[in-house]
Amino acid sequence: MKKELIFLGPPACGKGTQTSKLSEYLNFPHVDTGSLLRAAVKNKTPEGITAESYMTKGQLVPVEVVAAIIKRRLAESDCANGYVLDGFPRSVEQAGMLEDINKEIDDSDAEFRAVYFDIDTELLIERIINRKSCPKCGEIYNMKFKAPSDGVHCDKCGEELTQRKDDTEEIARARFDTYNKETAPLTAYYESKGVLRKIDANGTIDEVWERLLHAVND
Ligand code: AMP
């Protein structure tokens, strides 16, 4: 049966690290709206040009832009058996759009599950400011808690690490405001539909991983 997995949680809750790992484990594509939008910005596509001004303010990109990108991606053949969707939906409106997209793709026998990363938020701003990632393979590091061995290059592929433009304290605070206003209500939305699984996202990467596996397999 096709598995549609979506993930909720505040910025820097560890979703990116865990969902990349999960996509490898399940052999489902990791569809990450933030990365798709950053690629569109880098390539200066019309969608990227629109998206950039919202992203640099920590706001949500207009729903029609994100929905178009997601619709194209989820219709690709590698999503036929399932997908790990990270960063979409981010509002109740987007949740409705995802339902429409899934119906259009014809997922009548798919299993849908939303996993919520429940985490103490005080340390997350610090996590964001210290975050760097590999522009080539996407591996995520933290210069304080999970630094690369030489402090500069990716341990996996050797590329020099970069910092996201929106990983500054000011934009991070705006992203938390956006999360609290627009995205947090989604947990109640999915809870009322009986598809929400909550996991404790405090702890080490391995501890959270064990909890995540239970949440997607039970
Ligand atoms: P992320 O990499 O998930 O932290 O996303 C980075 C930025 O991309 C967000 O702060 C938003 O500006 C934008 N973004 C990502 N996903 C969405 C979405 N589903 N809807 C609107 N904007 C999004």
Coordinates of N, CA, C and O and ligand atoms in Angstrom, one line a residue, residues 11 15 32-35 37-38 51 54-56 58-63 66 86-90 94 131 164 166 175, ligand 1:
P11 N 10.7 25.2 13.3 CA 11.9 25.2 12.6 C 13.1 24.6 13.4 O 13.1 24.8 14.6
K15 N 13.6 17.7 11.9 CA 12.8 17.0 10.9 C 13.6 16.7 9.6 O 13.5 15.6 9.1
D32 N 11.2 17.9 0.0 CA 11.4 18.9 1.0 C 11.1 20.3 0.3 O 11.9 20.7 -0.5
T33 N 10.0 20.9 0.7 CA 9.7 22.2 0.0 C 10.7 23.3 0.2 O 11.0 24.0 -0.7
G34 N 11.3 23.3 1.4 CA 12.4 24.4 1.6 C 13.5 24.2 0.6 O 13.9 25.2 -0.1
S35 N 14.0 23.0 0.4 CA 15.1 22.7 -0.6 C 14.6 23.0 -2.0 O 15.4 23.6 -2.8
L37 N 12.3 25.1 -3.0 CA 12.2 26.5 -3.1 C 13.6 27.2 -3.2 O 13.8 28.1 -4.0
R38 N 14.6 26.7 -2.4 CA 15.9 27.3 -2.4 C 16.6 27.0 -3.8 O 17.3 27.9 -4.4
A51 N 9.3 33.6 -4.7 CA 9.5 33.0 -3.3 C 10.5 33.7 -2.5 O 10.4 33.9 -1.3
Y54 N 9.7 36.4 0.2 CA 9.0 35.8 1.4 C 10.0 35.1 2.3 O 9.9 35.2 3.5
M55 N 10.8 34.3 1.7 CA 11.8 33.5 2.4 C 12.7 34.3 3.2 O 13.1 34.0 4.4
T56 N 13.1 35.5 2.7 CA 14.1 36.3 3.4 C 13.4 37.1 4.5 O 14.1 37.7 5.3
G58 N 11.1 35.3 6.4 CA 10.6 34.2 7.3 C 9.2 34.0 7.2 O 8.5 33.4 8.1
Q59 N 8.6 34.4 6.1 CA 7.1 34.3 5.9 C 6.9 33.1 4.9 O 7.8 32.6 4.2
L60 N 5.6 32.6 4.9 CA 5.2 31.6 4.0 C 5.2 32.1 2.5 O 4.6 33.2 2.3
V61 N 5.7 31.4 1.6 CA 5.6 31.7 0.2 C 4.1 31.5 -0.2 O 3.5 30.6 0.3
P62 N 3.6 32.3 -1.1 CA 2.2 32.2 -1.5 C 1.8 30.7 -1.9 O 2.6 30.0 -2.5
V63 N 0.7 30.3 -1.4 CA 0.3 28.9 -1.5 C 0.3 28.4 -2.9 O 0.6 27.2 -3.1
V66 N 3.8 27.3 -3.9 CA 4.3 26.0 -3.3 C 3.5 24.8 -3.8 O 4.0 23.8 -4.1
D86 N 8.4 16.8 3.6 CA 8.9 17.6 4.7 C 8.7 19.1 4.3 O 9.3 19.5 3.4
G87 N 8.0 19.8 5.2 CA 7.8 21.2 4.9 C 6.5 21.6 4.2 O 6.3 22.8 4.0
F88 N 5.7 20.6 3.9 CA 4.4 20.9 3.3 C 3.4 19.8 3.8 O 3.8 18.6 3.8
P89 N 2.2 20.1 4.3 CA 1.6 21.4 4.3 C 2.1 22.2 5.6 O 2.6 21.6 6.5
R90 N 2.0 23.5 5.5 CA 2.4 24.4 6.6 C 1.3 25.3 7.0 O 1.5 26.3 7.7
Q94 N -3.1 24.8 3.1 CA -2.2 23.9 2.4 C -2.6 22.4 2.6 O -2.4 21.6 1.7
R131 N 23.7 26.2 12.5 CA 23.4 25.1 11.5 C 24.2 25.4 10.2 O 24.2 26.6 9.7
R164 N 22.4 28.6 5.4 CA 21.3 29.1 4.7 C 21.1 30.6 5.0 O 21.4 31.0 6.1
D166 N 18.5 32.3 5.4 CA 17.5 32.6 6.5 C 17.8 32.0 7.8 O 17.0 32.1 8.7
R175 N 10.4 33.2 11.5 CA 10.0 31.9 11.1 C 9.2 31.2 12.3 O 8.2 30.5 12.0
Ligands
AMP1 P1 12.4 25.2 5.5 O1 13.7 24.8 4.7 O2 11.4 24.1 5.6 O3 12.8 25.8 6.9 O4 11.8 26.4 4.6 C1 12.4 27.6 4.4 C2 11.5 28.7 3.9 O5 10.8 28.3 2.7 C3 10.3 29.0 4.9 O6 10.6 29.9 5.9 C4 9.2 29.5 3.9 O7 9.6 30.9 3.5 C5 9.5 28.7 2.6 N1 8.6 27.5 2.6 C6 9.0 26.2 2.8 N2 7.9 25.4 2.7 C7 6.8 26.2 2.5 C8 5.5 26.0 2.4 N3 4.9 24.7 2.5 N4 4.6 27.0 2.2 C9 5.1 28.3 2.1 N5 6.4 28.6 2.3 C10 7.3 27.5 2.5

